[in-house]
Each structure stands twice: as structure tokens, then as C-alpha cells.
Coordinates of C-alpha atoms in Angstrom, one line a residue:
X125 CA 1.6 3.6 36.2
X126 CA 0.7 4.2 32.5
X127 CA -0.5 8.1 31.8
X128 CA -3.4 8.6 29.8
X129 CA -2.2 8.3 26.8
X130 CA -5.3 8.7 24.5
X131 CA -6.9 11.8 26.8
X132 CA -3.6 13.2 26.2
X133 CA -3.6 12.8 22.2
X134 CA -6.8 14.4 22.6
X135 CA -6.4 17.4 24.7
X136 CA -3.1 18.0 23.3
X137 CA -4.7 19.7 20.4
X138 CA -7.3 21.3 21.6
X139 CA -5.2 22.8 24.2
X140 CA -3.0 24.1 21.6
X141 CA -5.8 25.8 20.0
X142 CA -6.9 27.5 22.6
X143 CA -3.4 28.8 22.4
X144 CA -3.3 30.0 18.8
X145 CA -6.9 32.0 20.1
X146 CA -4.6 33.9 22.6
X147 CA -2.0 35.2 20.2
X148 CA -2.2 38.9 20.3
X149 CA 0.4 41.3 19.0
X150 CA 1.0 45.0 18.3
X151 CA -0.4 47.0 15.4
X152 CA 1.8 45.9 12.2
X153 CA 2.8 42.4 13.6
X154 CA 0.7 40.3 11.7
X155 CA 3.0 38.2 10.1
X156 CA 4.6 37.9 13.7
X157 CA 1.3 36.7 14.8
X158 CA 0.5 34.3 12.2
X159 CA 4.4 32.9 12.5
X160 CA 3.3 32.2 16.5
X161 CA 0.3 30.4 15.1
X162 CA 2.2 28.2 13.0
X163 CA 4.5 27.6 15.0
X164 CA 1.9 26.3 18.4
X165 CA 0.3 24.3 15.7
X166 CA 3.3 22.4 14.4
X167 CA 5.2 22.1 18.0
X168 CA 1.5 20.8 19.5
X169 CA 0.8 18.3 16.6
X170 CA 4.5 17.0 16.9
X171 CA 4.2 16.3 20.8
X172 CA 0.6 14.6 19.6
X173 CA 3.0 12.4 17.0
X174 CA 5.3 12.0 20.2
X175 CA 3.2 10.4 22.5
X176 CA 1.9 8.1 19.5
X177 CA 5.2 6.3 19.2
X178 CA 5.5 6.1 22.8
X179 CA 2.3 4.3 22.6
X180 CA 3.6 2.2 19.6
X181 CA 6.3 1.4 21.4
X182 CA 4.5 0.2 24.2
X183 CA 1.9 -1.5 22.6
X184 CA 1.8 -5.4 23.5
X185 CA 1.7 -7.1 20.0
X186 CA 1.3 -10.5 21.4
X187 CA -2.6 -9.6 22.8
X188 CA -5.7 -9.0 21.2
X189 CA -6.7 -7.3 24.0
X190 CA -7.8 -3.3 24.5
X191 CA -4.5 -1.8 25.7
X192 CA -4.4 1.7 27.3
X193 CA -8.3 1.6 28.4
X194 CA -9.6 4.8 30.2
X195 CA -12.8 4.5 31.6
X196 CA -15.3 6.0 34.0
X197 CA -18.9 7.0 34.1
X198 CA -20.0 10.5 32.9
X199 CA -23.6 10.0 32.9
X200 CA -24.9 7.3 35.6
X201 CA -28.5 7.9 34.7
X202 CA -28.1 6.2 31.0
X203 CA -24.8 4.3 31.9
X204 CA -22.9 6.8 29.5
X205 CA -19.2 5.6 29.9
X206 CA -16.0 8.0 28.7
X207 CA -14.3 4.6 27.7
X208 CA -11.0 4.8 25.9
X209 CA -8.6 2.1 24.5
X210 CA -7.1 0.6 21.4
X211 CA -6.0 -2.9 20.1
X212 CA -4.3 -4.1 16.5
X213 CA -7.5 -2.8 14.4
X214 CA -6.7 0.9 15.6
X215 CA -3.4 1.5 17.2
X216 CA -1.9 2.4 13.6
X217 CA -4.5 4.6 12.3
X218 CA -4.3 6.7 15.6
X219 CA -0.4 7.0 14.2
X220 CA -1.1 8.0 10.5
X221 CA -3.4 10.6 12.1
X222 CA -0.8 12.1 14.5
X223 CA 1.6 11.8 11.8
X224 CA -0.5 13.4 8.7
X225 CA -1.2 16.2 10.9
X226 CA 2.0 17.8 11.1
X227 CA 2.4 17.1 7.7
X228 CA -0.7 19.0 6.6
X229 CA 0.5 22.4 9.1
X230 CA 4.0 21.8 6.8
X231 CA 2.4 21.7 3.7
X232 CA 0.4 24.7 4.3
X233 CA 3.1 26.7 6.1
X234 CA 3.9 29.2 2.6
X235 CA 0.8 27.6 0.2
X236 CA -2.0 29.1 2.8
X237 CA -1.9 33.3 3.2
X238 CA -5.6 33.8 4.7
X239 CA -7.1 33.3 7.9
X240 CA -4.2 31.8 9.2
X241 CA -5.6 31.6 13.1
X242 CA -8.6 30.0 12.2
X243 CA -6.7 27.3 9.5
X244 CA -4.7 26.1 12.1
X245 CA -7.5 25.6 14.5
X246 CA -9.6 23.8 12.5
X247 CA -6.7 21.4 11.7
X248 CA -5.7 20.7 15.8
X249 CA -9.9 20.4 16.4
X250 CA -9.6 17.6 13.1
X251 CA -6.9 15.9 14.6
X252 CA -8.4 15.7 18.1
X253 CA -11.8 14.3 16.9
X254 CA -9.5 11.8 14.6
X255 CA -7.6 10.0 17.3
X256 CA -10.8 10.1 19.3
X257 CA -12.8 8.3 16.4
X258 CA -10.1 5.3 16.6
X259 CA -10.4 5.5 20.9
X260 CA -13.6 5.4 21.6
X261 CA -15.2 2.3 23.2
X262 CA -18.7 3.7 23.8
X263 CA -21.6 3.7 21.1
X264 CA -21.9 7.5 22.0
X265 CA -18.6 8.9 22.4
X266 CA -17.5 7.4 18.9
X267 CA -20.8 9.3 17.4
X268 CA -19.6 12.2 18.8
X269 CA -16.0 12.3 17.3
X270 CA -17.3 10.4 14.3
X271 CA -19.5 13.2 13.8
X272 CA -17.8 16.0 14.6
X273 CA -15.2 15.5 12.0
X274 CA -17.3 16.4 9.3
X275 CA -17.3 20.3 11.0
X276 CA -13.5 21.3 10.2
X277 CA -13.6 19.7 7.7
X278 CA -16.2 21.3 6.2
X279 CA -14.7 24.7 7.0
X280 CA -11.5 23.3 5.7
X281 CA -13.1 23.0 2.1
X282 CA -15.3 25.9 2.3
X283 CA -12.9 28.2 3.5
X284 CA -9.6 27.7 2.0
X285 CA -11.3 25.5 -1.2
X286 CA -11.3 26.2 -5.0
X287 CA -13.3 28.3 -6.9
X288 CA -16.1 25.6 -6.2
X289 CA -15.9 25.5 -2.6
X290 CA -18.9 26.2 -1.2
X291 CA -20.7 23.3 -3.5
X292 CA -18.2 21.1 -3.1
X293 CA -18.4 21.2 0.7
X294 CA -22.2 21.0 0.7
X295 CA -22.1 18.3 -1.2
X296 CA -19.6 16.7 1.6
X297 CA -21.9 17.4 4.2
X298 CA -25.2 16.6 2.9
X299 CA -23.9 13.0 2.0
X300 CA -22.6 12.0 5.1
X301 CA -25.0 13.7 7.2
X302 CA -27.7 11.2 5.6
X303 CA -25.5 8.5 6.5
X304 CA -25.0 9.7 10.3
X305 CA -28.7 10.3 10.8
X306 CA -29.1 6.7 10.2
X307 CA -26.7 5.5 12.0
X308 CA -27.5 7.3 15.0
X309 CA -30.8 5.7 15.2
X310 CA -28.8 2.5 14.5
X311 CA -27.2 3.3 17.6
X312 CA -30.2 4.3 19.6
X313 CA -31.6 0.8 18.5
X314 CA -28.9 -0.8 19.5
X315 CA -28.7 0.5 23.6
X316 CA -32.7 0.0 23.7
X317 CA -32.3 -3.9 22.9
X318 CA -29.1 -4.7 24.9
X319 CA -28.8 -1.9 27.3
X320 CA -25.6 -0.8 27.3
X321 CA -23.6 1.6 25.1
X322 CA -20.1 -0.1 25.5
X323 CA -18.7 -1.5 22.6
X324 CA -16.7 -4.4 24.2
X325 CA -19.9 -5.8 26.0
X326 CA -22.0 -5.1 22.3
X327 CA -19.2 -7.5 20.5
X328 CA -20.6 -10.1 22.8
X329 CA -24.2 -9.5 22.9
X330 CA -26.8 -12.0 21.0
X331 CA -29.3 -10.2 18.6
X332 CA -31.3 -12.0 16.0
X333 CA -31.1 -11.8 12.5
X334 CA -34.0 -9.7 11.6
X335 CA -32.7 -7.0 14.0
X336 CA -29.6 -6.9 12.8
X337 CA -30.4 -6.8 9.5
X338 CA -31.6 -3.4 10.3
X339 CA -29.1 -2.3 12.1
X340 CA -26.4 -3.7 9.8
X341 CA -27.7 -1.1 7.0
X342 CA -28.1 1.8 9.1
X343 CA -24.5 1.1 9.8
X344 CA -23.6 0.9 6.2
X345 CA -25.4 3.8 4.9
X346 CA -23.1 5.7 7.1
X347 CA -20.0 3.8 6.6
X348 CA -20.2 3.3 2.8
X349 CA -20.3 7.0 2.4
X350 CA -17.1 7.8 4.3
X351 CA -15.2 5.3 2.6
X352 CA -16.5 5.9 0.0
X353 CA -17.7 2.8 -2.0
X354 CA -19.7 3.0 -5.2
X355 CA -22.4 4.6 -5.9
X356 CA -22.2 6.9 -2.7
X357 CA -18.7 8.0 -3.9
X358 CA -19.7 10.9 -6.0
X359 CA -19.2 13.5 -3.4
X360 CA -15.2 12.5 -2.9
X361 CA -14.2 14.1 -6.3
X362 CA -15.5 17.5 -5.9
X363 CA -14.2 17.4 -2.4
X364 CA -10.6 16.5 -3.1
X365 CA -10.6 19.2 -6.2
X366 CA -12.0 22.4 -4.4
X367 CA -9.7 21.5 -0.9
X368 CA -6.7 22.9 -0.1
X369 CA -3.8 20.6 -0.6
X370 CA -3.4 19.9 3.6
X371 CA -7.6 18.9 3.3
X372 CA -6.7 17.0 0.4
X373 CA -4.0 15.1 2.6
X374 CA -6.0 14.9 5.6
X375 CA -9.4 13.9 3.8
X376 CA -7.6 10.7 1.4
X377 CA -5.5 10.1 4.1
X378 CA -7.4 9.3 7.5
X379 CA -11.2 10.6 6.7
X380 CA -11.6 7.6 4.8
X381 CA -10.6 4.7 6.4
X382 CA -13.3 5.9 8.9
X383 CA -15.5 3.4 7.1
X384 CA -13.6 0.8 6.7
X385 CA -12.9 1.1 10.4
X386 CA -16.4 1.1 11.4
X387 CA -16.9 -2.0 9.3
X388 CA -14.5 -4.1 11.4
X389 CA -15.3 -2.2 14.8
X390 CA -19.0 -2.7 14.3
X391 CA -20.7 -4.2 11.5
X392 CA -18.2 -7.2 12.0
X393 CA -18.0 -8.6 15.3
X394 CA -21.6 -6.7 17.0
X395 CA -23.3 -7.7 13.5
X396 CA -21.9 -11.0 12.6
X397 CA -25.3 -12.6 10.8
X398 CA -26.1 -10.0 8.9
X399 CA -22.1 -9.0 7.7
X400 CA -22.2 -12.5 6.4
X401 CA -25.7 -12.1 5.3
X402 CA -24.8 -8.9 3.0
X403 CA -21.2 -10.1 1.9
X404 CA -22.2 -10.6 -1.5
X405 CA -23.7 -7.3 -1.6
X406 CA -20.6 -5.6 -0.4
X407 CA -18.3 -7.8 -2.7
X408 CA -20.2 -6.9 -5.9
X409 CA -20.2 -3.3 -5.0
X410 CA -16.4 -3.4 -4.2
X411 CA -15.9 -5.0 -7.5
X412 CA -18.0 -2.7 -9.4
X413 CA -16.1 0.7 -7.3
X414 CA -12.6 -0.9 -8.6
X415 CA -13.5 -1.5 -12.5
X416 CA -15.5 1.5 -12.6
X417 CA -13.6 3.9 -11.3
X418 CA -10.5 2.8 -12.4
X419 CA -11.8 3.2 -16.1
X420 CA -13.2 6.6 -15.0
X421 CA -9.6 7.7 -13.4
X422 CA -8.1 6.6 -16.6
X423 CA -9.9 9.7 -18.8
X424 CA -9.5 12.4 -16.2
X425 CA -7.2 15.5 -17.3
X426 CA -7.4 16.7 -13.5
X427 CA -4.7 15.7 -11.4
X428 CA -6.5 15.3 -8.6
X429 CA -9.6 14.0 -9.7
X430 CA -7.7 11.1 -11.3
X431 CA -6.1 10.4 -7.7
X432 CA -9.6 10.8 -6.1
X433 CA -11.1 8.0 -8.2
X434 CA -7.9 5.7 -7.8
X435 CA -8.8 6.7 -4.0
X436 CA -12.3 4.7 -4.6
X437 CA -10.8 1.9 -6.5
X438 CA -8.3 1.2 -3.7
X439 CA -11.5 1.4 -0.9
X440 CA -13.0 -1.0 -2.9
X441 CA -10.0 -3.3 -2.1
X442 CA -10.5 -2.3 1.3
X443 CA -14.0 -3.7 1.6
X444 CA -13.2 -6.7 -0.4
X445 CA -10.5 -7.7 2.1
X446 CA -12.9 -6.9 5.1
X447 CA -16.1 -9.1 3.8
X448 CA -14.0 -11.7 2.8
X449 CA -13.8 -12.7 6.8
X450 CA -10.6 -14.3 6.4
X451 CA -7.7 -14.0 7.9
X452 CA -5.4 -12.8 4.8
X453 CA -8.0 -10.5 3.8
X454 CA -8.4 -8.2 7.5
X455 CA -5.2 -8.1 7.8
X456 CA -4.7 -7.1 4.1
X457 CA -7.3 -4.5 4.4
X458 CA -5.9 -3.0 7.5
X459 CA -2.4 -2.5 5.7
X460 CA -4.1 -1.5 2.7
X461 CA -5.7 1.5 4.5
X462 CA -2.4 2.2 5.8
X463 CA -0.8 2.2 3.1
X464 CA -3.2 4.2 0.9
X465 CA -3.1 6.5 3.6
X466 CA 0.6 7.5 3.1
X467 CA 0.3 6.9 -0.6
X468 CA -2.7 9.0 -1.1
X469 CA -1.7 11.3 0.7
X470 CA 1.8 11.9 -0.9
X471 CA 0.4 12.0 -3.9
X472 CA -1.8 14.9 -3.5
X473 CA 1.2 17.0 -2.2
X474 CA 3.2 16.0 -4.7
X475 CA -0.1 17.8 -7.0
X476 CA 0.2 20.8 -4.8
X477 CA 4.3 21.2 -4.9
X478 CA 3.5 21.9 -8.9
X479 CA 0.1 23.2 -8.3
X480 CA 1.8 26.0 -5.9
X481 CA 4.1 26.5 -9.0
X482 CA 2.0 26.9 -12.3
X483 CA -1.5 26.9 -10.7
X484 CA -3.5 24.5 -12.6
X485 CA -3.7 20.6 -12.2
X486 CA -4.2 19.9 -15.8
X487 CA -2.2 16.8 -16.7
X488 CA -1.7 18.6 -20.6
X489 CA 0.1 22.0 -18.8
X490 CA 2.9 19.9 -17.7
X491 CA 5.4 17.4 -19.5
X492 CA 9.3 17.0 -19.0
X493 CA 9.7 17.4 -15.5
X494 CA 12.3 15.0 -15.1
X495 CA 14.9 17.3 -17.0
X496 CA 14.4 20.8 -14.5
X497 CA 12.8 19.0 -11.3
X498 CA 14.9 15.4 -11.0
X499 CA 14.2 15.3 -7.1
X500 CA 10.3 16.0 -7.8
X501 CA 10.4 12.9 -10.5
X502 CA 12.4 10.9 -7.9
X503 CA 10.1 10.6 -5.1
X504 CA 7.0 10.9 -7.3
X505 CA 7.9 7.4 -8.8
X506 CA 8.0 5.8 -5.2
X507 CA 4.5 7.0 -4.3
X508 CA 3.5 6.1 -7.9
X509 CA 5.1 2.8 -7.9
X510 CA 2.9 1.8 -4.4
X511 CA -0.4 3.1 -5.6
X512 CA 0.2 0.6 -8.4
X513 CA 1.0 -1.9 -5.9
X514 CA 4.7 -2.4 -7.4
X515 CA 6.8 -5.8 -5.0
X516 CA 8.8 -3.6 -2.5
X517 CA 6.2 -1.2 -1.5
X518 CA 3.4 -1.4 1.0
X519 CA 0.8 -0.8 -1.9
X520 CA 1.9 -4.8 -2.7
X521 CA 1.6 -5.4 0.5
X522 CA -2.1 -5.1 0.6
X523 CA -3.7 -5.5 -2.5
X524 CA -1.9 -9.0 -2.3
X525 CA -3.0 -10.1 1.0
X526 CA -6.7 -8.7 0.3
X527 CA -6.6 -10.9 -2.8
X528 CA -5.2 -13.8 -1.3
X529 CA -8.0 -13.5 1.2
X530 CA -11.1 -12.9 -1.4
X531 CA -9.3 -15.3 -3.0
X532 CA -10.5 -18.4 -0.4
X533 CA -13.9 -16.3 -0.3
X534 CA -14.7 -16.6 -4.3
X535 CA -12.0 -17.2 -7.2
X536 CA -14.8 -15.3 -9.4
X537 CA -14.7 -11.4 -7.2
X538 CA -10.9 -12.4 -6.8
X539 CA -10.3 -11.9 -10.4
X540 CA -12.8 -9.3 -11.4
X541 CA -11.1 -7.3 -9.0
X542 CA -7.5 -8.5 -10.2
X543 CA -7.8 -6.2 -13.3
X544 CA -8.1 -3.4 -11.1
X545 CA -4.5 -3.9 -11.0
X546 CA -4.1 -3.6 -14.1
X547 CA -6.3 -0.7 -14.6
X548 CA -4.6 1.0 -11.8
X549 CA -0.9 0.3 -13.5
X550 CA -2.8 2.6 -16.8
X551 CA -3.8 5.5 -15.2
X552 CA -0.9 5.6 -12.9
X553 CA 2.0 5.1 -15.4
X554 CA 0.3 7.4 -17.9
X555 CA -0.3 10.5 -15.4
X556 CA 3.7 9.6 -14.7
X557 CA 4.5 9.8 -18.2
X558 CA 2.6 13.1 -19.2
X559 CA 3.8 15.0 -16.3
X560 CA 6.9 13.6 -15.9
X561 CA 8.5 13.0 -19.3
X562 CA 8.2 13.7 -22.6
X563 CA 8.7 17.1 -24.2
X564 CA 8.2 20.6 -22.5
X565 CA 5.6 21.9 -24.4
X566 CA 4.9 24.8 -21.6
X567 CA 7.9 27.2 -20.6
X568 CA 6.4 27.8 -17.6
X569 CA 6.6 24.5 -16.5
X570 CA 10.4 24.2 -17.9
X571 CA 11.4 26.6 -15.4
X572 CA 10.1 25.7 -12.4
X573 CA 12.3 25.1 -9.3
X574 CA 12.8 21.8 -7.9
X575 CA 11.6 20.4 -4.0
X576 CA 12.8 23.2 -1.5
X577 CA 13.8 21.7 1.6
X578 CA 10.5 22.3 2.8
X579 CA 9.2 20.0 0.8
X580 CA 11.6 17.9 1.0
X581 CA 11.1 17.3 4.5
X582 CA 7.5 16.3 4.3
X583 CA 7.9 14.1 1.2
X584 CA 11.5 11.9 1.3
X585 CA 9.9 10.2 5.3
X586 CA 6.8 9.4 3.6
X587 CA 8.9 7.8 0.3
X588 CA 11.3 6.0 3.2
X589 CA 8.0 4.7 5.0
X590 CA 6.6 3.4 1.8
X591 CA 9.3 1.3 1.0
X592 CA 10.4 0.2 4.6
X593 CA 7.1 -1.3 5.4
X594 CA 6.9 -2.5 1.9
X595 CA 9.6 -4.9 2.8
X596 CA 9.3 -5.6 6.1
X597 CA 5.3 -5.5 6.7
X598 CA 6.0 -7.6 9.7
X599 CA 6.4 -4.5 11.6
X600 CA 3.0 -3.9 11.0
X601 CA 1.2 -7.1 10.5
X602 CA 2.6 -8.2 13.8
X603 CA 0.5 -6.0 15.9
X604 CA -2.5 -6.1 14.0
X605 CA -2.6 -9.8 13.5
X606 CA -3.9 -11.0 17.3
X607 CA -7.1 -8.6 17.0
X608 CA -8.2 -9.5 13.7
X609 CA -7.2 -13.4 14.3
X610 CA -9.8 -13.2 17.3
X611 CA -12.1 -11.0 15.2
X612 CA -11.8 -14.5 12.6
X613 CA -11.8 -16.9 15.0
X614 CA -15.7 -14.9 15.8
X615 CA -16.8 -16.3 13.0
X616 CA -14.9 -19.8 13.1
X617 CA -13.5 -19.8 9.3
X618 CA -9.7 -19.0 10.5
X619 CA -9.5 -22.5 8.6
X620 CA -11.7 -23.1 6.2
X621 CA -12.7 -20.9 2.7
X622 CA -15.9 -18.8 3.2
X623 CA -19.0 -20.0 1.3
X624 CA -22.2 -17.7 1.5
X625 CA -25.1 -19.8 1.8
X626 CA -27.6 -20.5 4.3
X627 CA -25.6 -23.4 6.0
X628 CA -23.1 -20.8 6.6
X629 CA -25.7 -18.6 8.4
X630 CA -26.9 -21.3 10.1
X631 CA -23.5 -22.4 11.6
X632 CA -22.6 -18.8 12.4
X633 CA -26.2 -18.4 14.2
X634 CA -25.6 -22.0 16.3
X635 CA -22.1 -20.7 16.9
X636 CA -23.3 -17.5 18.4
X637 CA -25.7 -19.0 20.3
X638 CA -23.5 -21.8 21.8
X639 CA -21.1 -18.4 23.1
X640 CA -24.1 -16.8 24.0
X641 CA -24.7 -19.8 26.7
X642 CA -21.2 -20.6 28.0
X643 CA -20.9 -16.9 28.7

């Protein structure tokens, strides 16, 4: 008999901070104390990553099917369910959660030197909502660890932030807060009209246009501001500037693809009409978020503002795949979250191994790095190389299936979004350039250290996962491909190009309708 798995990767970390809150020692033992923190946190987030693989390893990648599903009733009175299980759209992001997690205690483990107790905490609570987030298979309990992400986080940047913390994470909140109110009446709306809260049973259920036109936007106000997708995407800058470099990780990592998540766990297969309905919409925002903010990334003097808005530009590829309803496209959207996830959040360590050097994320400070920090350069260019999407990496990976996808939606959003490519090759070669090579103007930066083995640890598995997957993306697309084949056969274009017009509404409507009577 299978354990349970998933209520495992949940407790885990809470357990283990519940620990950390234990950790006493004598008068003078702080640092003896705050090494035991550490050390619960790392050993607790590793046995999290543990049971991850085990569940990789298990998974069944011939099925579509939810595989290690916990269920039973925790509130018979409104048929509230603790329901539990994951298929090819969220077995992988429950990994890149339990993985980023230990990477984010490593990072921190010299870089963070207050609060220590609390830090740690607020990074096992993250992770525990996290893997919950990509569990859940009830309405409520995904609100609840949707939701409750936004609190360590928010402590996370308004903590251990930047000078401009406390507006920064303010302005976090505030944003998605307006997007979660909405979608918890979305929600409500939802279990008054079909009477149930279960996810599975809502991907079946009939509901008319009109309604879920509603619902559909309620839905996206929430989702478009966790991705983020333009012009809800304001927020994401400040936030990745005043966070540590672990919330930086954690936030451009996994935070995001919360969105695009939602998208293909609810808006497509519970709100089929309206998804197709509102495709256009979505498509011309995506396009706009990828020209936009690639032109934007390509002034930026701030490190980490210039990967923030690259961050956009690459959700915007993310959402293009999604709406596209093909094949190609999900499954390029999927890996594309994936692989930003690692690349994203590579790159923002690889800002905070200089940052913890010279203090400052000006582009202009730095220059030459090849000639003192070789190893640095090294594994800089691989994570540079797959944000541009370079053949080899899993960056390529993505954006080409996405495109391929769009591409059998509309030629014309295909190849507006094309020069995002190039736009991203700009900004990504030139930060490379000025930070990496040329003279070195600054003797500060000429005589800084290169990766400690530290940092080599965290950094060379993330290069080696970037390229492995980059060449054989079967070991991904394999498992992912059954859910999101049934997720296109829901909409019956798994062979034939999209075309938004009414006809196509009307055959998706007769379609759902002729399901909703054999059933």
C-alpha cells in the first residue's frame, strides 16, 4: 500500500518548524542555536525533496489519471473534502518546489545574519503551502494554500528585504489580495451552481456561457496577477529588487507558475466556453507583456530588475502556449514554466553570489569577471544561454513548442511574439557582456573571490539540469503529455488549428453538451 505521499510533503515542513521553535540553548550559544536551525531546515526540506522523487519515480506516465489521491470528508455539512492527488499538469512543479527549497536555506546559510529562527520558518510554512497549491483537488483547500502563500512571503520581503521593503511587500500584497477576493467569490459561485467543491467532478460539470463568463474573469483577475501578465505585472519588479536573494529564488521560481497553473487547472477544462471565448484577449496581452517588457528589460542598470522583466516576457510565453489549446503549445507551456523556474531562479543567485560580494546590482559596478571569477562566468553562460532559449537547453525547449503551438492557433501572435526572442537574446547577451567581460573598471570587483564550494553546490545541479532536460525533454514531456492530451482532446482540436470564431464556440458548446448527456 502506497503512503501518503502528498500529506507527507506537507507536514514534513511544518513539522520541522515546529522544531526550529523548540531550539533552546545556554546563554552565549546563539550561533549554536541558529547552526541547529539551519541545520532542521535543510535536513527537513531535503527529506521533502526525497519523498518527491520517490513520487517521480513512481509516477505512472502512461495515465492521465490523478495518481496518489487522498481523500475523505472534513466537513459533511457543506461536503468539504481534504482531497489530494496529482497528474502530468502538477507532478513536476510539486518537484521544483521541494527542490528550490533547499536551495533557498543553502543560499541563505552565510548571506542571512538576522532572525535566523523565524527565516527558516517562514521558508518550511512557504514550501508546505507550495506543494499543497499543486495537490489540492478541492475548490477550498486550493484557496487555502493558494492564499496562504502570500503570508511568508510577505514576511520574507518585509523582513529580510532591501532598503524598500516594506513598500515593496505592500505592494505584493495589495495586488494579489484584489485578485484573491475575486476569486473566492468565483469560487463561492461556483459550489452554489453545481454543488460540489471537488475539482474533478467541476471539470465535468455543464455551466452556460453567461456564467462562466463571470467566473472565467474572477479567475483571471487572480491568476494574471500571480503570473504576472501585463499590465498587472508592476508589482513583480519592486518585489524581486527589495527580497532577499532565497525570496528572489522562491518568488521567480515557483510563485509564479501559480497562474499559469490555475489557468490549465481551472479556467481550462471547468471554463472551456469562456477560455475560448477570451483567447484573443489573453493572446494580445501575452504578446504585448513579451515586446514590452522585453524593451523595458533591455534599459534596466539593475540586475535584478532586468531579470524580473525577462521573468514577464517569458510568462507571457507561458500564456500564449496555454490559450493556444493545442497540444504543442500545453505541453510547451508546462516545460516552459519548468524551465524558467530553474533558469530564473539561477539567475538571481548568480546576482546575489556578486551582490554578497560588492553590494550593489548595478550592471556599470562590474566588468571583467571572466579574468578573476572563470567558474562564476562558466555557469553564468549556461543559465544565460537558456533564458535566451539557446538549442541544448530547456529554455529551447519551450519557447519552441509554445510557438509551434500559437503557431497552428494564429501565424500573426506567432510572430509578434517571435521577436521576443530576439529581444530576449539583447538584454541577455548584453547584461553577459557588461558584467562579464570587458575591462575592470572597478578594483573592487577585480578582486573578488570566485564560487566557494558553497555555491558551487547549489549552482553546477541547476547548470547540469538545464542542459540534461534541454536534450532529452522526453524525460519530462513524457509524463506530462497524457494529462494535457486529455485536457486537448476536452476541447476536440488535438487535430485540427484553432480558429476563434463563433462556429468554434458553437462546436465547443454542442460538444459539451453532447458529454454532458452520455454522462
Amino acid at each position: 500500500m502506497m503512503p501518503p505521499i502528498l500529506s507527507i510533503m506537507i507536514i514534513l515542513p511544518l513539522v520541522c518548524a515546529c522544531m526550529i521553535t523548540l531550539v533552546r540553548g545556554e546563554t552565549g550559544d546563539e550561533p549554536i542555536v541558529e547552526k541547529n536551525v539551519k541545520h532542521i531546515a535543510l535536513f527537513g526540506s531535503l527529506f521533502v525533496l526525497a519523498f518527491a522523487l520517490f513520487m517521480i519515480a513512481n509516477f505512472d506516465k502512461s495515465s492521465a489519471d490523478f495518481q496518489f489521491v487522498e481523500k475523505f470528508s472534513w466537513f459533511t455539512l457543506a461536503g468539504l473534502n481534504y482531497h489530494l492527488g496529482v497528474d502530468g499538469i502538477s507532478v513536476y512543479f510539486i518537484l521544483l518546489s521541494a527542490l528550490l527549497t533547499p536551495v533557498c536555506i543553502l543560499a541563505s546559510w552565510n548571506s542571512v545574519h538576522m532572525r535566523i529562527r523565524e527565516y527558516m520558518i517562514a521558508f518550511l510554512v512557504l514550501e508546505s503551502l507550495m506543494i499543497g497549491t499543486f495537490s489540492a483537488l478541492d475548490t477550498v483547500l486550493f484557496y487555502v494554500f493558494f492564499e496562504g502563500v502570500l503570508i511568508p512571503m510577505f514576511l520574507i520581503i518585509g523582513v529580510w528585504g532591501g532598503p524598500r521593503r516594506i513598500y515593496a511587500s505592500f505592494k505584493f500584497f495589495l495586488f494579489t489580495l484584489l485578485g484573491s477576493v475575486l476569486m473566492l467569490i468565483a469560487l463561492l459561485a461556483l459550489y452554489v451552481k453545481t454543488g460540489t467543491t471537488d475539482i474533478p467532478t467541476l471539470m465535468h460539470a455543464t455551466t452556460d456561457l453567461e456564467f462562466q463568463r463571470w467566473i472565467w474573469l474572477a479567475f483571471f483577475a487572480s491568476f494574471a496577477v500571480k503570473m504576472p501578465m501585463w499590465p498587472v505585472h508592476t508589482w513583480l519588479p519592486d518585489a524581486h529588487v527589495e527580497a532577499p536573494t532565497a525570496g528572489s529564488v522562491i518568488l521567480a521560481g515557483v510563485l509564479l507558475k501559480m497562474g499559469g497553473y490555475g489557468f490549465l487547472r481551472f479556467s481550462l477544462p471547468i471554463l472551456p466556453l469562456a477560455s475560448m471565448y477570451f483567447a484573443p484577449l489573453v493572446l494580445t496581452l501575452s504578446v504585448i507583456a513579451i515586446i514590452y517588457t522585453s524593451l523595458v528589460a533591455l534599459v534596466q542598470e539593475d540586475m535584478k530588475k532586468l531579470i524580473a522583466y525577462s521573468s514577464v516576457a517569458h510568462m507571457g510565453f507561458v500564456t500564449l502556449g496555454i490559450f493556444s489549446f493545442t497540444q504543442q503549445g500545453i505541453d510547451g507551456a508546462i516545460f516552459q514554466m519548468l524551465s524558467h523556474g530553474i533558469i530564473s531562479a539561477a539567475l538571481f543567485l548568480c546576482v546575489g553570489v556578486v551582490y554578497d560580494r560588492l553590494h550593489t546590482r548595478e550592471i556599470s559596478r562590474y566588468g571583467g569577471l571572466v579574468k578573476n571569477m572563470p567558474n562564476y562566468a562558466t555557469v553564468f553562460m549556461v543559465f544565460m544561454l537558456g533564458s535566451v532559449g539557446l538549442p541544448g537547453t530547456t529554455g529551447f525547449v519551450g519557447e519552441f513548442l509554445t510557438l509551434v503551438g500559437t503557431f497552428q492557433a494564429s501565424t500573426t501572435f506567432t510572430a509578434l511574439a517571435a521577436t521576443g526572442l530576439v529581444l530576449g537574446a539583447a538584454y541577455m547577451l548584453l547584461l553577459y557582456r557588461k558584467v562579464v567581460f570587458g575591462p575592470q573598471v572597478n578594483q573592487d570587483a577585480a578582486e573578488m573571490q570566485d564560487l566557494s564550494r558553497m555555491e558551487k553546490i547549489i549552482l553546477i545541479p541547476l547548470a547540469v539540469a538545464v542542459i540534461y532536460y534541454g536534450i532529452f525533454p522526453a524525460a519530462i514531456t513524457d509524463k506530462i503529455t497524457p494529462s494535457t492530451q486529455e485536457l486537448v482532446d476536452h476541447y476536440r482540436l488535438s487535430h485540427q488549428p484553432l480558429s476563434f470564431n463563433e462556429a468554434s464556440l458553437d462546436g465547443l458548446r454542442d460538444h459539451k453538451q453532447k458529454e454532458a448527456e452520455g454522462s
